[in-house]
Coordinates of C-alpha atoms and ligand atoms in Angstrom, one line a residue:
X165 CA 82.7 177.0 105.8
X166 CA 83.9 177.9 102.6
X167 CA 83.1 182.0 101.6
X168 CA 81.4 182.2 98.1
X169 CA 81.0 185.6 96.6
X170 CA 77.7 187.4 96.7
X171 CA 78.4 188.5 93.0
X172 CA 77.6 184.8 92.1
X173 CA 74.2 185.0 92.9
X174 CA 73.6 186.2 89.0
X175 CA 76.1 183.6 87.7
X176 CA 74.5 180.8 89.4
X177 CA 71.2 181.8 88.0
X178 CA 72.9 181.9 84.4
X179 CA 73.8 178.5 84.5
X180 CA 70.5 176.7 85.8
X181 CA 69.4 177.7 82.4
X182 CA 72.7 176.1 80.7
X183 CA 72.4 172.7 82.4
X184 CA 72.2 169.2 81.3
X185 CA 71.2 166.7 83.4
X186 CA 72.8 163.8 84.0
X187 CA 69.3 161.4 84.9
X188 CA 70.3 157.5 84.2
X189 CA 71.3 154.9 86.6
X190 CA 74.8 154.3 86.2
X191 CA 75.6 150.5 86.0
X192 CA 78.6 148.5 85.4
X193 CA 80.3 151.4 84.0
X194 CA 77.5 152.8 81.9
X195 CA 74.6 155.5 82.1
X196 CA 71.5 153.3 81.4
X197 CA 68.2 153.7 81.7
X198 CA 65.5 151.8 84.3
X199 CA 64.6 148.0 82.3
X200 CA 61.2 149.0 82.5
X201 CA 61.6 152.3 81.1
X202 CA 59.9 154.4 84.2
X203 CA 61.0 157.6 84.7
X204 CA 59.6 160.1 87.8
X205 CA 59.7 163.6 88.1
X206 CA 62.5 165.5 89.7
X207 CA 61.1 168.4 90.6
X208 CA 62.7 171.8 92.3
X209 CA 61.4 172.9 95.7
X210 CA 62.4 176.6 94.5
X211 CA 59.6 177.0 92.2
X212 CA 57.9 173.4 92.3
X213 CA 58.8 173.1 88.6
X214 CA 60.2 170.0 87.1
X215 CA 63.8 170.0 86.4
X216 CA 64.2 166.7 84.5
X217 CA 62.6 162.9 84.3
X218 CA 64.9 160.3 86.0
X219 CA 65.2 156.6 85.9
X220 CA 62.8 154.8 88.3
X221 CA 65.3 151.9 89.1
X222 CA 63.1 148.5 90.2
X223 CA 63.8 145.1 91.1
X224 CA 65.6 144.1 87.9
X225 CA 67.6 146.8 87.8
X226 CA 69.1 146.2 91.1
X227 CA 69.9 142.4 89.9
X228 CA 71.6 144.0 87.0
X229 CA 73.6 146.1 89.9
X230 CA 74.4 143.4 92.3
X231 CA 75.8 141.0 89.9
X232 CA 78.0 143.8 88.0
X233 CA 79.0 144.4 92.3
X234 CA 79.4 141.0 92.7
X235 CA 81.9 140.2 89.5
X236 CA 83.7 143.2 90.0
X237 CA 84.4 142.3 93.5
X238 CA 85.2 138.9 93.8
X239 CA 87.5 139.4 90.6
X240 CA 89.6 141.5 93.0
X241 CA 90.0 144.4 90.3
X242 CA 89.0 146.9 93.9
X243 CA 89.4 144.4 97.1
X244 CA 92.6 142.8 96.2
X245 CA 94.6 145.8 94.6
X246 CA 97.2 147.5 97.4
X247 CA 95.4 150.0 99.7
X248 CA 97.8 152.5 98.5
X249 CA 96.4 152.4 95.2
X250 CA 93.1 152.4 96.2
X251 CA 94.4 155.6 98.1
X252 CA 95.7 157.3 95.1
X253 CA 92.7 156.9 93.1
X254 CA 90.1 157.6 95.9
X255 CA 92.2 160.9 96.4
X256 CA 91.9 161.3 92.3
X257 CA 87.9 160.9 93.0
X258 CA 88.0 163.4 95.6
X259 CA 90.1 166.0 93.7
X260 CA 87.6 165.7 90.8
X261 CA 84.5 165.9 93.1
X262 CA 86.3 169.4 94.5
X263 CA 87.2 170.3 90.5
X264 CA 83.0 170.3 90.0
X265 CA 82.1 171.8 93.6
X266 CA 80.1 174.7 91.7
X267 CA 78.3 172.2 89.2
X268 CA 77.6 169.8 92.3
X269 CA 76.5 172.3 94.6
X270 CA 74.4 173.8 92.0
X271 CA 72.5 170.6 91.6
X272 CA 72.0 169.8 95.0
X273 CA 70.4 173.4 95.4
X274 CA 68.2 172.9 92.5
X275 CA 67.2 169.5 93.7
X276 CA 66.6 169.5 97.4
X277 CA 66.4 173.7 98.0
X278 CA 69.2 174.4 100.6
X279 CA 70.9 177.3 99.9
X280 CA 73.8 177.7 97.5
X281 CA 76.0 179.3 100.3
X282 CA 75.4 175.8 102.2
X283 CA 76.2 173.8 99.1
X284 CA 78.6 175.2 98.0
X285 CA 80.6 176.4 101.3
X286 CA 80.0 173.3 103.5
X287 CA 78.1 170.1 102.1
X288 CA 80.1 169.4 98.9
X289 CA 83.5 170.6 100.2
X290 CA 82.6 168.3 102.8
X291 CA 82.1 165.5 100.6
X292 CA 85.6 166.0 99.3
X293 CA 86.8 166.2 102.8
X294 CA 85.0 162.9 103.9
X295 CA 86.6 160.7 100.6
X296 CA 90.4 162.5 100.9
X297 CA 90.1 161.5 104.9
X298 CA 89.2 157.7 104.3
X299 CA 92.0 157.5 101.2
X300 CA 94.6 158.8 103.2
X301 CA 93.6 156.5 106.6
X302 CA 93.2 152.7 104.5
X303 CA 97.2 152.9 103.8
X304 CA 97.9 153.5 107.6
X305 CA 95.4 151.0 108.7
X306 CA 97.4 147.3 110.6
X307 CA 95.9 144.4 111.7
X308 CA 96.4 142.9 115.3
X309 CA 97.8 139.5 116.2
X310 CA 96.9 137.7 119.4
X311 CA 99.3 137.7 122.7
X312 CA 98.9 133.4 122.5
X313 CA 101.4 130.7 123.1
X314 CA 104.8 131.3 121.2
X315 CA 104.3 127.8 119.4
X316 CA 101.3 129.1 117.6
X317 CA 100.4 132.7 115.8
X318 CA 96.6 133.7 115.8
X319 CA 96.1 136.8 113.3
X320 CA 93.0 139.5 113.2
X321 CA 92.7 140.4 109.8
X322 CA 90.0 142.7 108.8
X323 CA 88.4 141.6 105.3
X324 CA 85.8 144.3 103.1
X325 CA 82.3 142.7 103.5
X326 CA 81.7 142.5 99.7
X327 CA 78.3 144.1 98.0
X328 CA 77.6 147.4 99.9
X329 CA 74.1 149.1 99.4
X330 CA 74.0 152.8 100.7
X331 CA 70.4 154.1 101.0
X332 CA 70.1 157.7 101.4
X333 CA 67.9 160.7 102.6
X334 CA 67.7 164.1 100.9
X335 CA 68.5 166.3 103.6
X336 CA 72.0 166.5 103.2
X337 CA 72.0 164.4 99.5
X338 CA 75.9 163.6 98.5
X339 CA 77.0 164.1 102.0
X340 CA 75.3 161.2 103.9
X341 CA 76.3 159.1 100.4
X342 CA 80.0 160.1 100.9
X343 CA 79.8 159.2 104.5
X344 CA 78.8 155.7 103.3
X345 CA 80.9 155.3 100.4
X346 CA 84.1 157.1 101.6
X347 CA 84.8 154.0 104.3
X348 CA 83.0 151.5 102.2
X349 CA 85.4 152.0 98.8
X350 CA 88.0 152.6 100.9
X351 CA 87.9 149.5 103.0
X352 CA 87.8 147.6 99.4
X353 CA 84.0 147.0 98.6
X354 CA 81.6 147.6 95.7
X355 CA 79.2 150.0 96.9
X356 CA 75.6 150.8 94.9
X357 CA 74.4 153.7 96.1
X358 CA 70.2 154.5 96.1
X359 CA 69.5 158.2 96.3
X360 CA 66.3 159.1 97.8
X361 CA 63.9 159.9 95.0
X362 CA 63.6 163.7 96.0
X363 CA 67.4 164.6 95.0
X364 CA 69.0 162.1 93.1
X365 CA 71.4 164.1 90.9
X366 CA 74.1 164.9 92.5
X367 CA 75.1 161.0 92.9
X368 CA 74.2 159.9 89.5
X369 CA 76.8 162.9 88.6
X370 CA 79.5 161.7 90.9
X371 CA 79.3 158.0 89.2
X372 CA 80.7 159.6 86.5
X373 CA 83.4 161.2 88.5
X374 CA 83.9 157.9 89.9
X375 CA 84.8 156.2 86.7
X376 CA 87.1 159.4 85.3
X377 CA 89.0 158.7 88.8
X378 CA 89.5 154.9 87.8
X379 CA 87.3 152.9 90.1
X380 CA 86.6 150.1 88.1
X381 CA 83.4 149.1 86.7
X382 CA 81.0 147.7 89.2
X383 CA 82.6 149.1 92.6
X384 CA 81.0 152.4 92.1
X385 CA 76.7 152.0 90.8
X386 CA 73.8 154.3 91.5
X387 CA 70.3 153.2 91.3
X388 CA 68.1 156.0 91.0
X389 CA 64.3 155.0 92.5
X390 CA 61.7 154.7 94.7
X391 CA 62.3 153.5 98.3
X392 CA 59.7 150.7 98.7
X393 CA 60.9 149.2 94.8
X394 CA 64.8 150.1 94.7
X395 CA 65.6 150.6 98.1
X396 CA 63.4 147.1 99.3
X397 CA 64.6 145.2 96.8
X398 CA 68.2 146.3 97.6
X399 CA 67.1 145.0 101.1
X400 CA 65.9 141.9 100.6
X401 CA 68.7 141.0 97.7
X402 CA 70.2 137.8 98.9
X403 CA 73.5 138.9 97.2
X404 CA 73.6 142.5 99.2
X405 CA 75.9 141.8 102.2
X406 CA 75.6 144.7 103.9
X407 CA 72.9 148.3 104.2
X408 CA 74.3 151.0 105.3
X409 CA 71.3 153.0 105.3
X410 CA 70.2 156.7 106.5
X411 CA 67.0 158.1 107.2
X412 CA 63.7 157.3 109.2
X413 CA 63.8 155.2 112.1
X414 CA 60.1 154.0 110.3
X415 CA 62.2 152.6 107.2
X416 CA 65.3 151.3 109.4
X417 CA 63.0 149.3 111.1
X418 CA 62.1 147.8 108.0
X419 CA 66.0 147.1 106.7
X420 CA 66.0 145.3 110.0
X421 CA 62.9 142.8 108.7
X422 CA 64.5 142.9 105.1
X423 CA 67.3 141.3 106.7
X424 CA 66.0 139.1 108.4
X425 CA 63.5 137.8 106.0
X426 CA 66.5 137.1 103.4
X427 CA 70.6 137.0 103.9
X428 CA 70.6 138.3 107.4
X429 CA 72.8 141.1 105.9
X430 CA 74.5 143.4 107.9
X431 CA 72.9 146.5 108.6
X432 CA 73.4 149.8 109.8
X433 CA 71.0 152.6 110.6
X434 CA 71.4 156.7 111.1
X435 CA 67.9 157.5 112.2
X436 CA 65.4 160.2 113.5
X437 CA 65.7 162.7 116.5
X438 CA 64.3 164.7 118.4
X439 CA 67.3 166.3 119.6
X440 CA 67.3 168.2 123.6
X441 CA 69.3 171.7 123.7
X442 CA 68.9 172.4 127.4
X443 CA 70.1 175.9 128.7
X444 CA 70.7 176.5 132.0
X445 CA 70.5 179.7 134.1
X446 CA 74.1 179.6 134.6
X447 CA 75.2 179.8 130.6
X448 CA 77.8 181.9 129.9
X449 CA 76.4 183.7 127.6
X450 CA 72.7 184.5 126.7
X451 CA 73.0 186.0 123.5
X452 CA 75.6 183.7 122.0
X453 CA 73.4 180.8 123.0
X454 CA 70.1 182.2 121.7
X455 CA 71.8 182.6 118.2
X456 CA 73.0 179.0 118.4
X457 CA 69.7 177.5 119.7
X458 CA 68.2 179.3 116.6
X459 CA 71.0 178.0 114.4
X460 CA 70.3 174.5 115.7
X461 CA 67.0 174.5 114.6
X462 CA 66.8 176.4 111.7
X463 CA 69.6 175.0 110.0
X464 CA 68.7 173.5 106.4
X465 CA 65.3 174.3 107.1
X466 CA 65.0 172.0 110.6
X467 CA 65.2 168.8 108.0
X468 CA 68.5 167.8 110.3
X469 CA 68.4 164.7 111.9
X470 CA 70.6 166.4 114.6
X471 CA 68.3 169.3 115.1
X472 CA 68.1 170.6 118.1
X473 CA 64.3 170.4 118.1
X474 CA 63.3 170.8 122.0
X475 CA 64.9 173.6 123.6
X476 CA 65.2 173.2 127.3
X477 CA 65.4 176.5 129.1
X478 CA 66.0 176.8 133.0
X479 CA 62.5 178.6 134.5
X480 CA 64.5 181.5 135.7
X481 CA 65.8 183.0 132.3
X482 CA 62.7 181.3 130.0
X483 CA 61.0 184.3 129.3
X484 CA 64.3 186.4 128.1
X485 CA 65.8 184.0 126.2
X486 CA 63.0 182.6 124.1
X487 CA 62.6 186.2 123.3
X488 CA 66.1 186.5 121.7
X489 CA 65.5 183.2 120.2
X490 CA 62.7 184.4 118.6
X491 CA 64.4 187.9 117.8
X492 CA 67.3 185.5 116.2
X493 CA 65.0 183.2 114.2
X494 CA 64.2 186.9 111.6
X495 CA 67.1 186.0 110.5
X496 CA 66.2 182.6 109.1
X497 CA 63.2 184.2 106.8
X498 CA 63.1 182.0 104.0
X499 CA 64.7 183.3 100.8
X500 CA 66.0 182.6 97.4
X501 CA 68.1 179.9 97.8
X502 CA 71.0 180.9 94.3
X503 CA 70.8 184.2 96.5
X504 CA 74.2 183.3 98.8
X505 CA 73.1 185.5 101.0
X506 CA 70.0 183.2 102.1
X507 CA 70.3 181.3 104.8
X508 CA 67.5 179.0 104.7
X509 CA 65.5 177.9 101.7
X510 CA 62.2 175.8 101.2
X511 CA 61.5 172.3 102.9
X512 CA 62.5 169.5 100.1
X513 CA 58.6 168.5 98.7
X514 CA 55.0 169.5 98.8
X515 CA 54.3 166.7 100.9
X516 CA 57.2 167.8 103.6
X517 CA 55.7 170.8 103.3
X518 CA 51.8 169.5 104.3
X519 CA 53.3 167.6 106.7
X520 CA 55.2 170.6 108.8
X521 CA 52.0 173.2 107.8
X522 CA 50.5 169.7 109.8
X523 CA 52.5 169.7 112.6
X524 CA 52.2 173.3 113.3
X525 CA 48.3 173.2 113.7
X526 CA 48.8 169.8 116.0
X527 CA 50.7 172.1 118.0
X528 CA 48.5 175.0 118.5
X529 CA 45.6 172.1 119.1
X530 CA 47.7 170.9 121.6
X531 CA 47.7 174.1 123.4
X532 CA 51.4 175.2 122.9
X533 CA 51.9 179.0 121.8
X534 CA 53.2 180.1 118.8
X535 CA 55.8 182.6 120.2
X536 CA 57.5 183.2 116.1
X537 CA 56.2 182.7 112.8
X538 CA 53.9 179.9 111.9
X539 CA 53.0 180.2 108.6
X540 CA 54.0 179.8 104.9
X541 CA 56.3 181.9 103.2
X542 CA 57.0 183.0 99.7
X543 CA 54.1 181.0 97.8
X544 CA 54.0 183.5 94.8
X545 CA 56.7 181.4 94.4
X546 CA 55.3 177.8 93.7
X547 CA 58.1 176.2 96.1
X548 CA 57.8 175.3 99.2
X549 CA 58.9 178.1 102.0
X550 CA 57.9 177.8 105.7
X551 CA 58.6 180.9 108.2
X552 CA 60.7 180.2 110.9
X553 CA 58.2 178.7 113.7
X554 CA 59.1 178.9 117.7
X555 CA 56.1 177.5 120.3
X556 CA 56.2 178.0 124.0
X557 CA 54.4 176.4 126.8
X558 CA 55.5 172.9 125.2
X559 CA 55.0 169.8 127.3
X560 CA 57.4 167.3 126.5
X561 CA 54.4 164.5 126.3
X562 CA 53.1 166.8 123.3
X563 CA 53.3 166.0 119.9
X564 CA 55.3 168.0 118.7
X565 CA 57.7 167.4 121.9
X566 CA 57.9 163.8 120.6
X567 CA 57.7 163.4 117.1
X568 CA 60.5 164.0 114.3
X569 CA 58.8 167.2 112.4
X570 CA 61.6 167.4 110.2
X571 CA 60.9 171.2 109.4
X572 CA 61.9 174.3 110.9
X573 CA 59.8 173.8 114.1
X574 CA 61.0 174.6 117.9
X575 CA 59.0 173.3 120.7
X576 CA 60.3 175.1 123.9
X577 CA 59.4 173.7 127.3
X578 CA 60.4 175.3 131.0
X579 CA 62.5 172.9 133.7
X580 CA 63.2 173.5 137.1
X581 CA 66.4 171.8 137.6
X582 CA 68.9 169.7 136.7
X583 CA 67.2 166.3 137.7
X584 CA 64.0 167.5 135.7
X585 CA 66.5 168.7 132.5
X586 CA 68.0 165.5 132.1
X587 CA 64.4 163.5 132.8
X588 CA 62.7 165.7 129.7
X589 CA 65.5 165.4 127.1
X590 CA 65.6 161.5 128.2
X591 CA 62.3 160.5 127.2
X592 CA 62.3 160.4 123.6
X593 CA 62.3 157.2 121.8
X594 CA 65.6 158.9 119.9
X595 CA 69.1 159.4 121.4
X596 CA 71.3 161.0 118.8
X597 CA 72.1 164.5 120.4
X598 CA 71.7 166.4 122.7
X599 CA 73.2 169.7 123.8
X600 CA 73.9 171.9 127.1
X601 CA 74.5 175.2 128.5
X602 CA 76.3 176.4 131.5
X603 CA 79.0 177.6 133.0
X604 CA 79.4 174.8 135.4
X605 CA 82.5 172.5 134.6
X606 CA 80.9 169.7 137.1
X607 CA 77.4 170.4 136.0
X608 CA 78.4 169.9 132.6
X609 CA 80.3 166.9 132.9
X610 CA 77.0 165.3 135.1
X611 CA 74.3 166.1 132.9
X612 CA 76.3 165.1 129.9
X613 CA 77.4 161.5 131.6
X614 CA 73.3 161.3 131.9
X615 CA 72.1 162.0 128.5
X616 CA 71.6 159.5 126.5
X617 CA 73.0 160.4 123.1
X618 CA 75.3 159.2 120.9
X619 CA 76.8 162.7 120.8
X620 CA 76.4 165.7 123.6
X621 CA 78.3 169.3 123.0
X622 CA 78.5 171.8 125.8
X623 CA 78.2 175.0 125.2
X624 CA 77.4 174.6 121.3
X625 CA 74.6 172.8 119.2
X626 CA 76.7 171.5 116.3
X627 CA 80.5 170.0 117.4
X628 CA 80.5 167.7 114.2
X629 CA 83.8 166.6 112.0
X630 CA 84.6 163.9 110.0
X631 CA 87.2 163.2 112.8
X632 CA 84.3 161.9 115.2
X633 CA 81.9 158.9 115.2
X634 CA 78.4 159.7 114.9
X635 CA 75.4 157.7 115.4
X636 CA 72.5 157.2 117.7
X637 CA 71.4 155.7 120.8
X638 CA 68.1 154.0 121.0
X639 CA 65.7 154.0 118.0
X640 CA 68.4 156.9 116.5
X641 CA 70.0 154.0 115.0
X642 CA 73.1 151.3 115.3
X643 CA 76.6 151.7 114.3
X644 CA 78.4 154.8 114.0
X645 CA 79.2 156.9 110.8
X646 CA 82.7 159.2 110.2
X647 CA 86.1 158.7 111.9
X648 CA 88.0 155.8 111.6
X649 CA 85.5 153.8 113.6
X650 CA 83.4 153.7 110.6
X651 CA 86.0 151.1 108.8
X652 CA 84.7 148.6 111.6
X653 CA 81.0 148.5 109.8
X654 CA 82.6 148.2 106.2
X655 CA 84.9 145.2 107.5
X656 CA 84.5 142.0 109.0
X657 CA 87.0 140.2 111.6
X658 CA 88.4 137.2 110.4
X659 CA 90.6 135.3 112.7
X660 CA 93.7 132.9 111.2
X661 CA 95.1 130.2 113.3
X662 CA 98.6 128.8 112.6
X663 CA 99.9 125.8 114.8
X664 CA 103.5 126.0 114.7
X665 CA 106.0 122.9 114.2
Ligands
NAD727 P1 63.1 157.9 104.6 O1 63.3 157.0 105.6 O2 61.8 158.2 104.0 O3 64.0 157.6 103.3 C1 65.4 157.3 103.4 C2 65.8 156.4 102.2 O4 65.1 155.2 102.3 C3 65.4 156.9 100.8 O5 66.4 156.6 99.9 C4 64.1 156.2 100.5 O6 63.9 156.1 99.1 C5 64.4 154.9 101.1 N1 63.1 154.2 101.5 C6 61.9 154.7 101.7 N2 61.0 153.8 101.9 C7 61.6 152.6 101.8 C8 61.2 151.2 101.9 N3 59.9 150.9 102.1 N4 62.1 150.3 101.7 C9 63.4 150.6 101.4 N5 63.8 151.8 101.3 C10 63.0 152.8 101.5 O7 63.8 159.3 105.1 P2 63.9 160.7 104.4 O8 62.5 161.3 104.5 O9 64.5 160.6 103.0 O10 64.9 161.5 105.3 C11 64.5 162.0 106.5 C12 64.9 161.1 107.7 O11 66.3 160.8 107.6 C13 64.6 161.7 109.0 O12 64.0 160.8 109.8 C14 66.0 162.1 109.5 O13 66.1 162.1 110.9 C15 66.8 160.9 108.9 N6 68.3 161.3 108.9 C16 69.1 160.7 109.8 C17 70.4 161.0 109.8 C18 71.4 160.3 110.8 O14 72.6 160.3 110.5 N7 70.9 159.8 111.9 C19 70.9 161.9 108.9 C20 70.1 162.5 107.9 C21 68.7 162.1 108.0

């Protein structure tokens, strides 16, 4: 992560006063506002004030999006231009993205309340990070040809799918966008990108970066709305060929019916967890792991789909180590989030907020204990702060064992061994990490073989690079996000025959 000096804390503060906000769709090139006129509020978890009105894109402005897509990319002005020019200007894009990291981060602390040191250190530099990685790969990329008779040639050319719709959460705004449109642009698409309606201004201000870097008009939209007006009707367009969406497994379900109901698009889904951090007696180190199970859950204020959520601790050392946990989570108190020295800020809306206040009570109902914190925080405020909240005595049948709280929540429940370990973190509808702790080089290689997750770290909560796939098992999703494999959802196989004479 990327060091930002504490001295900024005052500058950053200066220029939230100074800003303009960028608040239009951006269509075919051009800022415009929604066709019907609606705006909705963008308001700042910080202080629950309003920060500006943005367009509230609907069903016509979508049209409007997917035919701009549509001309742009079967005129070939993206698709049919040499990947190494596609390189150098994605790499432009990327250099101009890192050129406007303090503006960006800035605007994705204002809008969805993670701290500044997170915004500016890891989530936008990562963003530059995802677009330089898929620039540099699409020039280095071959097709395959068949091992067939030597009197004919089959070829296995990967084509770009054509009209790419990325639908977004707010947890980690611009950087589940770039993991969409880094492959997708690169792989020669148009992509229209719909922000979720709590923090859309960081990708409405990257559509003009876009454009500066010289992706033409139409490859690059963003359709500012609400989910069940822009986002369905992005769905059910019969000219979308592809969703590459992230969030709920709830709303994935529905892309799936979208789909289904209109073009049979293609669709991919990053969904919920409920993600298992089992330790066992053996771990290495006590401490070390206490921090991290604190870190894994804490993080962003628990609104990680990765979160590790249910902590798993071994009988034997239960008692000591949710101790330290709970000694480790003080240093998650909410804060000020243009204070870089904050490490965790508000939860994104009032309604998040009702809804983890919820879960907390449905816990102690339940019977579990609350072992740290509990309550809400800052409210002299007016945003939305929640104190760092451990419960023991969990069952994994509970509630709060079982459902995607989405705040920072950990539900700690006792195993006996490693049978029972790998039983508990199994039965979850969600499969999209999981993480374990021991000593035990066999141990750790069986119980990670057994998990079913589409990623397991040993001895960590968080072993995450753009280098890796990511993506769920079960109802965590289909298809797999980052690393090269991601090109394989942004293309389609096409197979050429040639008989030869
Ligand atoms: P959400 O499902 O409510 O919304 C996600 C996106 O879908 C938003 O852009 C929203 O406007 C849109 N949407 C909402 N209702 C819609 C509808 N009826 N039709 C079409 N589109 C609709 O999720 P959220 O609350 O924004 O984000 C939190 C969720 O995202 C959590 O479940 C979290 O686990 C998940 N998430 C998953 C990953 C992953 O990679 N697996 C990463 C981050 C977040």
């Amino acid at each position: 992560m990327e060091a930002i000096p504490v001295s900024a804390a005052e500058d950053y503060r200066k220029q939230v006063s100074q800003i303009s906000y960028r608040n239009q769709a951006f269509i075919d090139g051009s800022f415009v506002g929604a066709a019907s006129g609606a705006t909705f509020d963008c308001i700042s978890p910080i202080d629950g004030k309003v920060l500006t009105r943005v367009a509230a894109c609907d069903k016509e402005d979508v049209d409007r999006a997917v035919a701009a897509a549509r001309r742009a990319f079967d005129a070939g002005v993206w698709s049919d231009i040499a990947p190494r020019k596609r390189k150098k200007i994605l790499l432009k894009f990327a250099t101009l993205i890192d050129d406007h990291k303090d503006e960006l981060a800035l605007l994705e602390t204002l809008d969805m309340g993670k701290p500044i040191a997170e915004s500016r250190g890891s989530d936008i530099p990562g963003v530059v990070n995802t677009v330089a990685f898929y620039a540099e790969a699409i020039d280095k990329m071959y097709d395959e040809m068949a091992p067939r008779r030597p009197d004919s040639i089959s070829l296995i050319t990967r084509e770009p799918l054509g009209v790419v719709a990325a639908v977004v959460p707010w947890n980690f705004p611009l950087s589940m966008a770039g993991w969409k449109f880094g492959p997708a642009l690169a792989a020669g698409n148009a992509v229209i990108v719909k922000p979720a309606e709590q923090s859309p201004l960081t990708a409405i201000r990257v559509a003009e970066l876009a454009a500066e870097a010289g992706i033409p008009d139409g490859i690059f939209q963003v359709l500012p709305g609400f989910g069940e007006t822009a986002g369905q009707a992005l769905g059910r367009h019969m000219d979308v060929d592809m969703v590459a969406f992230t969030g709920s497994t709830e709303i994935g379900k529905l892309f799936l019916s979208y789909a289904g109901e209109s073009n049979m698009k293609h669709v991919s889904l990053e969904c919920g967890g409920k993600s298992p951090n089992i330790v066992f007696a053996d771990v290495a180190d006590l401490d070390f792991a206490a921090k991290a199970a604190a870190e894994g859950v804490f993080y962003n204020s628990g609104q990680v789909c990765t979160a590790a959520t249910r902590l798993l601790v071994q009988e034997d050392v239960q008692d000591q180590f949710i101790q330290k946990v709970a000694e480790y989570a003080r240093d998650w108190m909410p804060g000020d989030p243009l204070d870089p020295k904050t490490a965790m800020g508000p939860v994104v809306d009032s309604a998040q907020l009702d809804r983890v206040m919820n879960y907390i009570q449905v816990g102690s109902g339940e019977g579990a204990k609350i072992a740290a914190g509990g309550k809400r925080a800052r409210e002299e405020t007016g945003g939305y702060y929640i104190e760092p909240t451990i419960f023991s005595s969990v069952d994994n049948g509970m509630r709060i064992a079982q459902e995607e709280i989405f705040g920072p929540v950990l539900s700690t429940i006792p195993f006996r061994d490693e049978e029972e370990a790998v039983k508990i973190a199994n039965e979850t509808i969600y499969g999209l990490q999981a993480s374990l702790w021991t000593r035990d080089i066999n141990k750790a290689h069986k119980v990670a073989r057994a998990l079913k997750a589409g990623t397991v770290n040993i001895n960590a909560t968080d072993g995450g690079d753009i280098t890796v796939p990511f993506g769920g098992y079960k109802q965590s999703g289909i298809g797999r996000d980052k690393s090269l494999h991601a090109f394989e959802k942004y293309t389609q196989l096409k197979h050429t025959f040639i008989q030869l004479y």
